C-alpha atoms as one frame of an Amber mdcrd trajectory, in Angstrom:
protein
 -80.751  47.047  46.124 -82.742  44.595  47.894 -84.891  43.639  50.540 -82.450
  43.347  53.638 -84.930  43.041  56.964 -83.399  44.132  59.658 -79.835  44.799
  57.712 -78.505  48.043  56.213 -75.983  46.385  53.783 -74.471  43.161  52.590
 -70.897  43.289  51.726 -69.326  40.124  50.058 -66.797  39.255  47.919 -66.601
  35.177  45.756 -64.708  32.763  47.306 -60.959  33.118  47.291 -60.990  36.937
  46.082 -57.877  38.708  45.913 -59.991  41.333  48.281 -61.484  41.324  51.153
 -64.371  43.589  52.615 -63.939  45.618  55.920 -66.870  47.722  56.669 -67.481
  50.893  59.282 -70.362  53.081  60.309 -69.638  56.540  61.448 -72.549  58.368
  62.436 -75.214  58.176  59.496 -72.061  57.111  57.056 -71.665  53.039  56.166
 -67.847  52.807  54.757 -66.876  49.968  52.782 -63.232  49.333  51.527 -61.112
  46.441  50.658 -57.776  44.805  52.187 -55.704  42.925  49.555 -55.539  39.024
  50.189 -52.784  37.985  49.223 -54.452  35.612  46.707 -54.430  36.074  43.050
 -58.238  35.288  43.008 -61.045  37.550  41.745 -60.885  41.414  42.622 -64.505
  41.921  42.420 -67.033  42.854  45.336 -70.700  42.906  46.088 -72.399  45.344
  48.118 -76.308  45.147  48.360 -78.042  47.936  49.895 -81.322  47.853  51.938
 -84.110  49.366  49.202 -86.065  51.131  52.147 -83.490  53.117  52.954 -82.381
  56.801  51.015 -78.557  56.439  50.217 -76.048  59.237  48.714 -73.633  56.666
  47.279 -70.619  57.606  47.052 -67.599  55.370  45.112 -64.548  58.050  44.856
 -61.733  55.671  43.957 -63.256  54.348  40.996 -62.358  51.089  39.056 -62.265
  49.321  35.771 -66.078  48.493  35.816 -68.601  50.131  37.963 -72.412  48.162
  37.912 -74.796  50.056  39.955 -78.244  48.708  39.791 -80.120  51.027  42.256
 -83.085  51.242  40.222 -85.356  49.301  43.208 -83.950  51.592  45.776 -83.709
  55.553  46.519 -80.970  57.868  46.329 -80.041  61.638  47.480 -76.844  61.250
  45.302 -74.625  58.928  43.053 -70.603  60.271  43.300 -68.127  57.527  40.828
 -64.594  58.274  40.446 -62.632  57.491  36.825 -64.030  54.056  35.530 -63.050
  52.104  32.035 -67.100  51.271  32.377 -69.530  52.336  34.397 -73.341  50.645
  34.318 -75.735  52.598  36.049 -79.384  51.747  36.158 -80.968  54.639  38.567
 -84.418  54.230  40.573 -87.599  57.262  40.765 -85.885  60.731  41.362 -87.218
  62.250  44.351 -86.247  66.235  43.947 -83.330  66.792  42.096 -80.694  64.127
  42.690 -77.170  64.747  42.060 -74.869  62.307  39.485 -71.229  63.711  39.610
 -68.476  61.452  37.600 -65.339  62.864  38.963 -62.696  61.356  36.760 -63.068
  60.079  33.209 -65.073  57.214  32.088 -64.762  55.052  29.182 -68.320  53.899
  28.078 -71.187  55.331  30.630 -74.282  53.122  29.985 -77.018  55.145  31.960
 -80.556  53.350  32.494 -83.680  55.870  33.507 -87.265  55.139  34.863 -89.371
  56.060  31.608 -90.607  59.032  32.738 -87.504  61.030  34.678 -85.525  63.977
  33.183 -81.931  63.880  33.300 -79.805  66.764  32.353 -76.412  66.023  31.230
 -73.186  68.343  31.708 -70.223  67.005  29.914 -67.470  69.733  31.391 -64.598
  68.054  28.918 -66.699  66.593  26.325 -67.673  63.215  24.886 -66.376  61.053
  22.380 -70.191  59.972  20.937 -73.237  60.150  22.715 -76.874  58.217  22.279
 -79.768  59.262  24.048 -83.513  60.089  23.346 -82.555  63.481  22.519 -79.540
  62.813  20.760 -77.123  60.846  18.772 -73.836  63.124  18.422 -70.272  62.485
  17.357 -67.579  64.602  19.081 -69.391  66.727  21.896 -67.017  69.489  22.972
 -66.279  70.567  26.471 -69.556  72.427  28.195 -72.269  70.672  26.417 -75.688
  70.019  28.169 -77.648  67.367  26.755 -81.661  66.917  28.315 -85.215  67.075
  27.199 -86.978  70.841  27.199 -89.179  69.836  30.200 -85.712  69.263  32.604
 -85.661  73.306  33.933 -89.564  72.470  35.549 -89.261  69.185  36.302 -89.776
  68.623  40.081 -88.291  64.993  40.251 -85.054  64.623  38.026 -81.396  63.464
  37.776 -78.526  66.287  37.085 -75.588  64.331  35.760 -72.397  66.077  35.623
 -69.346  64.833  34.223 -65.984  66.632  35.476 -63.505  64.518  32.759 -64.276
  63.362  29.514 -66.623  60.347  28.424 -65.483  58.126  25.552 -69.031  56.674
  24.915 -72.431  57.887  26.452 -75.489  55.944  26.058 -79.083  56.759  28.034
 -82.285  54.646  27.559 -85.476  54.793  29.140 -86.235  51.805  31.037 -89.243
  49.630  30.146 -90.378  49.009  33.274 -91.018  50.324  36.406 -89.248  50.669
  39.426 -91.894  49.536  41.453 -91.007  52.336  44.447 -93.090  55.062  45.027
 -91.616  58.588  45.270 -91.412  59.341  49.268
């Protein structure tokens, strides 16, 4: 997330990528995919987001790494399909915001503003987990994992995870977004 005057988005992929970026809008919805080429060059793209604007981002396909940095922006939701890793540093919660990982994920590095709740919901389990409520080996199918003050927290992340998680890791971050709530 950046500042973008007068853009929504910046789509971009590095010079002689085996992708290329086509982008939409329909309605209120900004669609991004990817043609093939032809080239055997990088398959990697950039998208940077305008931080003054609310986005439900939503990444369904999923891929072998996943870097999300929205931490200087807002969101209303974060949707990720399957991913070998997925890096996901997430800005102020305003309400509660939504984090569904539809497929199963590797490692899941998760990066909070210091003082946000996040409940966890691991619907198949986890191979390990590290958070600050937590170190645990092994967590079976329908574990929750969150600090006591999550159920009357007004601002907060519910994360749920639909497929299993080899390695979970939270951490507080140690600075601040620099956003206020709006």
């Amino acid at each position: 997330m950046a500042s973008l005057p007068g853009l929504l988005y910046r789509v971009s992929t590095p010079a002689g990528a085996g992708l290329e970026p086509h982008v939409r809008v329909e309605g209120m919805s900004v669609r991004a995919g990817l043609r093939a080429t032809g080239t055997d060059g990088p398959h990697e793209v950039r998208i940077v987001l305008n931080r003054d604007v609310r986005w439900g981002i939503r990444l369904p396909a999923g891929a072998g790494e996943q870097q999300l940095d929205l931490a200087r922006g807002r969101v209303t939701r974060v949707d990720l399909g399957a991913s070998g890793l997925i890096e996901l540093r997430l800005p102020e919660p305003v309400g509660t915001v939504p984090v569904t990982l539809a497929g199963g994920v590797g490692t899941l590095s998760v990066t909070m503003p210091a003082g946000a709740p996040l409940r966890i919901g691991l619907d198949q389990g986890a191979g390990s987990a590290t958070t600050p409520w937590t170190v645990a080996e092994s967590l079976p199918a329908g574990t929750y994992l969150g600090p006591a003050i999550w159920p009357a927290a007004r601002h907060r992340y519910a994360l749920r995870a639909i497929d299993g998680i080899g390695f979970l890791t939270v951490r507080r971050s140690t600075t601040q977004s620099g956003k206020p709530r709006a």
